[in-house]
mmCIF file of C-alpha atoms in Angstrom:
data_model
loop_
_atom_site.group_PDB
_atom_site.id
_atom_site.type_symbol
_atom_site.label_atom_id
_atom_site.label_comp_id
_atom_site.label_asym_id
_atom_site.label_seq_id
_atom_site.Cartn_x
_atom_site.Cartn_y
_atom_site.Cartn_z
ATOM 1 C CA MET M 213 -9.671 -1.104 -1.995
ATOM 2 C CA LEU M 214 -6.129 -0.028 -3.089
ATOM 3 C CA ASP M 215 -6.391 2.039 -0.078
ATOM 4 C CA LEU M 216 -7.109 -0.881 2.285
ATOM 5 C CA LEU M 217 -4.184 -3.459 0.409
ATOM 6 C CA ALA M 218 -1.759 -0.443 -0.334
ATOM 7 C CA ASN M 219 -1.569 0.334 3.653
ATOM 8 C CA LYS M 220 1.184 -1.335 6.052
ATOM 9 C CA TRP M 221 -1.063 -2.555 8.553
ATOM 10 C CA SER M 222 -3.171 -4.457 5.932
ATOM 11 C CA ALA M 223 0.507 -5.320 4.096
ATOM 12 C CA LEU M 224 1.916 -6.808 7.252
ATOM 13 C CA ALA M 225 -1.291 -8.596 8.188
ATOM 14 C CA ILE M 226 -1.671 -10.603 4.824
ATOM 15 C CA GLY M 227 1.781 -11.754 5.452
ATOM 16 C CA ALA M 228 1.709 -12.520 8.763
ATOM 17 C CA LEU M 229 -1.457 -15.248 7.966
ATOM 18 C CA GLU M 230 0.131 -16.790 5.410
ATOM 19 C CA ALA M 231 1.491 -18.550 7.915
ATOM 20 C CA GLY M 232 -1.447 -19.721 9.418
ATOM 21 C CA PRO M 233 -4.567 -19.101 11.664
ATOM 22 C CA HIS M 234 -3.726 -16.612 14.409
ATOM 23 C CA ARG M 235 -5.195 -15.065 17.330
ATOM 24 C CA PHE M 236 -5.259 -10.972 18.102
ATOM 25 C CA GLY M 237 -2.202 -11.085 20.490
ATOM 26 C CA ALA M 238 -0.179 -13.436 17.902
ATOM 27 C CA LEU M 239 -0.941 -11.375 15.198
ATOM 28 C CA GLN M 240 -0.212 -8.290 17.552
ATOM 29 C CA ARG M 241 3.049 -9.229 18.434
ATOM 30 C CA ARG M 242 4.731 -9.776 15.570
ATOM 31 C CA LEU M 243 3.317 -6.554 13.636
ATOM 32 C CA GLN M 244 5.543 -4.888 15.686
ATOM 33 C CA GLY M 245 4.523 -1.339 17.079
ATOM 34 C CA VAL M 246 0.928 -2.042 15.593
ATOM 35 C CA SER M 247 -1.562 -1.009 18.044
ATOM 36 C CA PRO M 248 -4.727 -2.455 18.979
ATOM 37 C CA LYS M 249 -7.152 0.137 17.748
ATOM 38 C CA VAL M 250 -5.221 0.055 14.900
ATOM 39 C CA LEU M 251 -5.393 -3.822 14.302
ATOM 40 C CA THR M 252 -8.941 -4.151 15.145
ATOM 41 C CA ARG M 253 -9.526 -1.507 12.722
ATOM 42 C CA THR M 254 -7.336 -3.252 9.442
ATOM 43 C CA LEU M 255 -9.104 -6.818 11.057
ATOM 44 C CA ARG M 256 -12.712 -5.414 10.506
ATOM 45 C CA ARG M 257 -11.563 -3.675 6.855
ATOM 46 C CA LEU M 258 -10.068 -7.275 5.689
ATOM 47 C CA GLU M 259 -13.061 -9.538 6.888
ATOM 48 C CA ALA M 260 -15.719 -6.708 5.063
ATOM 49 C CA THR M 261 -13.880 -7.041 2.237
ATOM 50 C CA GLY M 262 -13.373 -10.989 2.500
ATOM 51 C CA LEU M 263 -10.208 -11.006 2.760
ATOM 52 C CA VAL M 264 -10.091 -12.543 6.048
ATOM 53 C CA ALA M 265 -12.077 -14.671 8.194
ATOM 54 C CA ARG M 266 -13.195 -14.699 11.251
ATOM 55 C CA THR M 267 -14.065 -17.592 13.690
ATOM 56 C CA VAL M 268 -15.232 -17.721 17.286
ATOM 57 C CA TYR M 269 -14.134 -20.538 19.562
ATOM 58 C CA PRO M 270 -17.023 -20.869 21.988
ATOM 59 C CA GLU M 271 -14.535 -22.832 24.586
ATOM 60 C CA VAL M 272 -13.726 -21.285 27.521
ATOM 61 C CA PRO M 273 -12.155 -19.247 27.679
ATOM 62 C CA LEU M 274 -13.891 -18.209 24.360
ATOM 63 C CA HIS M 275 -11.315 -17.401 21.518
ATOM 64 C CA VAL M 276 -11.047 -16.029 17.920
ATOM 65 C CA GLU M 277 -9.203 -16.948 15.102
ATOM 66 C CA TYR M 278 -7.976 -14.628 11.792
ATOM 67 C CA GLU M 279 -7.640 -16.679 9.098
ATOM 68 C CA LEU M 280 -6.696 -15.476 4.696
ATOM 69 C CA THR M 281 -9.381 -16.559 2.402
ATOM 70 C CA GLU M 282 -9.031 -17.910 -0.483
ATOM 71 C CA LEU M 283 -9.282 -14.229 -2.127
ATOM 72 C CA GLY M 284 -6.827 -12.967 0.797
ATOM 73 C CA ARG M 285 -4.416 -16.106 -0.229
ATOM 74 C CA GLY M 286 -4.382 -14.316 -3.618
ATOM 75 C CA ALA M 287 -3.875 -10.520 -2.296
ATOM 76 C CA ALA M 288 -0.801 -11.867 -0.426
ATOM 77 C CA VAL M 289 0.698 -12.647 -3.950
ATOM 78 C CA PRO M 290 1.156 -9.038 -4.553
ATOM 79 C CA LEU M 291 2.315 -7.664 -1.570
ATOM 80 C CA ASN M 292 4.587 -10.492 -0.931
ATOM 81 C CA ALA M 293 6.592 -9.119 -4.276
ATOM 82 C CA LEU M 294 5.785 -5.731 -3.215
ATOM 83 C CA ARG M 295 7.200 -6.086 0.208
ATOM 84 C CA ALA M 296 10.365 -8.110 -0.984
ATOM 85 C CA TRP M 297 10.991 -5.466 -3.481
ATOM 86 C CA VAL M 298 11.099 -2.779 0.035
ATOM 87 C CA GLU M 299 13.781 -5.111 1.616
ATOM 88 C CA ASP M 300 15.354 -5.952 -1.332
ATOM 89 C CA HIS M 301 16.509 -2.330 -1.956
ATOM 90 C CA ILE M 302 16.472 -0.977 1.169
ATOM 91 C CA ASP M 303 20.097 0.132 1.229
ATOM 92 C CA GLN M 304 19.153 1.984 -1.604
ATOM 93 C CA LEU M 305 16.624 4.241 0.396
ATOM 94 C CA PRO M 306 17.273 7.038 2.950
ATOM 95 C CA ARG M 307 16.390 5.365 6.545
ATOM 96 C CA MET L 233 9.399 2.075 3.489
ATOM 97 C CA LEU L 234 6.621 -0.210 3.016
ATOM 98 C CA ASP L 235 4.006 2.633 4.668
ATOM 99 C CA LEU L 236 5.037 4.899 1.817
ATOM 100 C CA LEU L 237 4.636 2.549 -1.344
ATOM 101 C CA ALA L 238 2.303 0.661 0.568
ATOM 102 C CA ASN L 239 -0.135 3.968 0.521
ATOM 103 C CA LYS L 240 -2.660 4.377 -2.407
ATOM 104 C CA TRP L 241 -1.599 8.050 -3.348
ATOM 105 C CA SER L 242 1.583 7.111 -3.730
ATOM 106 C CA ALA L 243 0.712 3.759 -6.024
ATOM 107 C CA LEU L 244 -1.313 5.670 -8.474
ATOM 108 C CA ALA L 245 1.705 8.601 -8.556
ATOM 109 C CA ILE L 246 4.341 5.889 -9.440
ATOM 110 C CA GLY L 247 1.590 4.351 -12.250
ATOM 111 C CA ALA L 248 0.959 8.050 -13.570
ATOM 112 C CA LEU L 249 4.306 8.195 -13.856
ATOM 113 C CA GLU L 250 4.904 4.988 -15.596
ATOM 114 C CA ALA L 251 3.284 6.816 -18.507
ATOM 115 C CA GLY L 252 6.746 9.653 -18.304
ATOM 116 C CA PRO L 253 7.655 13.204 -16.252
ATOM 117 C CA HIS L 254 4.407 15.000 -15.580
ATOM 118 C CA ARG L 255 3.285 18.333 -13.791
ATOM 119 C CA PHE L 256 1.558 18.857 -10.861
ATOM 120 C CA GLY L 257 -1.536 19.770 -12.563
ATOM 121 C CA ALA L 258 -1.810 17.052 -14.823
ATOM 122 C CA LEU L 259 -0.842 14.044 -12.339
ATOM 123 C CA GLN L 260 -3.578 15.884 -9.940
ATOM 124 C CA ARG L 261 -5.993 15.593 -13.495
ATOM 125 C CA ARG L 262 -4.590 12.109 -13.146
ATOM 126 C CA LEU L 263 -4.813 11.037 -9.576
ATOM 127 C CA GLN L 264 -8.892 12.099 -9.330
ATOM 128 C CA GLY L 265 -9.558 12.852 -5.986
ATOM 129 C CA VAL L 266 -6.419 13.873 -4.577
ATOM 130 C CA SER L 267 -5.999 17.212 -2.997
ATOM 131 C CA PRO L 268 -2.925 19.286 -3.561
ATOM 132 C CA LYS L 269 -1.981 19.186 -0.417
ATOM 133 C CA VAL L 270 -1.950 15.340 -0.100
ATOM 134 C CA LEU L 271 -0.357 15.330 -3.833
ATOM 135 C CA THR L 272 2.344 17.974 -2.390
ATOM 136 C CA ARG L 273 2.976 15.954 0.527
ATOM 137 C CA THR L 274 3.097 12.089 -1.465
ATOM 138 C CA LEU L 275 5.599 13.362 -4.482
ATOM 139 C CA ARG L 276 8.106 14.986 -1.213
ATOM 140 C CA ARG L 277 7.964 11.903 0.421
ATOM 141 C CA LEU L 278 8.302 10.118 -3.692
ATOM 142 C CA GLU L 279 11.497 12.553 -4.030
ATOM 143 C CA ALA L 280 12.773 12.405 -0.823
ATOM 144 C CA THR L 281 13.537 8.391 -1.067
ATOM 145 C CA GLY L 282 14.395 8.904 -4.459
ATOM 146 C CA LEU L 283 11.915 7.036 -6.131
ATOM 147 C CA VAL L 284 10.560 10.662 -8.042
ATOM 148 C CA ALA L 285 12.684 13.721 -9.387
ATOM 149 C CA ARG L 286 11.702 16.846 -9.470
ATOM 150 C CA THR L 287 12.907 19.128 -12.055
ATOM 151 C CA VAL L 288 12.418 22.721 -12.411
ATOM 152 C CA TYR L 289 12.337 24.801 -15.881
ATOM 153 C CA PRO L 290 13.486 27.973 -15.641
ATOM 154 C CA GLU L 291 11.495 29.380 -18.310
ATOM 155 C CA VAL L 292 8.832 32.166 -18.169
ATOM 156 C CA PRO L 293 6.515 31.203 -17.109
ATOM 157 C CA LEU L 294 8.914 28.743 -14.626
ATOM 158 C CA HIS L 295 7.499 24.958 -14.427
ATOM 159 C CA VAL L 296 8.494 21.967 -12.819
ATOM 160 C CA GLU L 297 8.073 18.458 -13.730
ATOM 161 C CA TYR L 298 8.382 14.915 -11.632
ATOM 162 C CA GLU L 299 9.428 11.995 -13.450
ATOM 163 C CA LEU L 300 9.999 7.994 -12.433
ATOM 164 C CA THR L 301 14.096 7.640 -10.895
ATOM 165 C CA GLU L 302 14.983 3.988 -11.990
ATOM 166 C CA LEU L 303 14.257 3.372 -8.158
ATOM 167 C CA GLY L 304 11.061 4.725 -8.668
ATOM 168 C CA ARG L 305 10.693 2.322 -12.524
ATOM 169 C CA GLY L 306 11.882 -0.524 -9.712
ATOM 170 C CA ALA L 307 9.255 0.077 -7.541
ATOM 171 C CA ALA L 308 6.672 0.457 -10.016
ATOM 172 C CA VAL L 309 6.738 -3.412 -11.366
ATOM 173 C CA PRO L 310 5.147 -4.789 -7.535
ATOM 174 C CA LEU L 311 2.607 -1.999 -7.483
ATOM 175 C CA ASN L 312 1.534 -2.876 -10.647
ATOM 176 C CA ALA L 313 0.757 -5.934 -10.012
ATOM 177 C CA LEU L 314 -0.756 -4.898 -6.846
ATOM 178 C CA ARG L 315 -3.146 -2.515 -9.075
ATOM 179 C CA ALA L 316 -3.536 -5.449 -11.106
ATOM 180 C CA TRP L 317 -4.610 -8.110 -9.056
ATOM 181 C CA VAL L 318 -7.279 -5.151 -7.423
ATOM 182 C CA GLU L 319 -8.912 -4.710 -10.940
ATOM 183 C CA ASP L 320 -9.245 -8.490 -11.261
ATOM 184 C CA HIS L 321 -10.307 -9.296 -8.366
ATOM 185 C CA ILE L 322 -12.981 -5.599 -8.279
ATOM 186 C CA ASP L 323 -16.145 -7.455 -8.553
ATOM 187 C CA GLN L 324 -15.420 -10.271 -5.763
ATOM 188 C CA LEU L 325 -15.351 -7.456 -3.536
ATOM 189 C CA PRO L 326 -17.606 -5.895 -1.649
ATOM 190 C CA ARG L 327 -18.056 -1.817 -2.811
#
């Protein structure tokens, strides 16, 4: 489980989804540099562990949204602390 | 930087080193399942980013110890929170 959360794209996806449900494309834009393949795999793993819920809207065109579950919102707390620590110390870290 | 910290073996290595300096073999035993190659790479990355210091003791036989720097001890705080969250919710997560 730690390897799922202690993973850059999982951490960033959970962080982005804190702002609310996102479609795949919107998430991909927010997570600069993530490939569709990696984002798909990340979202599937987050879904499989119950941190993210996936809703399919049967409209035309059909669309899918991803959002944090309650468990996911819980995981966001320590992940935010980790991201904040990195941002606070970025100048002490070599490029 | 997040990808270094948001990494299972980095998180576990930093956690283990909180107990004090360790030799390579001791770290490898504590991080069950880590291969020497992965542990070497993880320690090199932690050293390169200033989170871990490596001291060579020129005795016979020569030995090397790894310990957290001050920056490393700082990173341990949010990493511990992440690990604690995982441990607290492990029963809600599928195996």
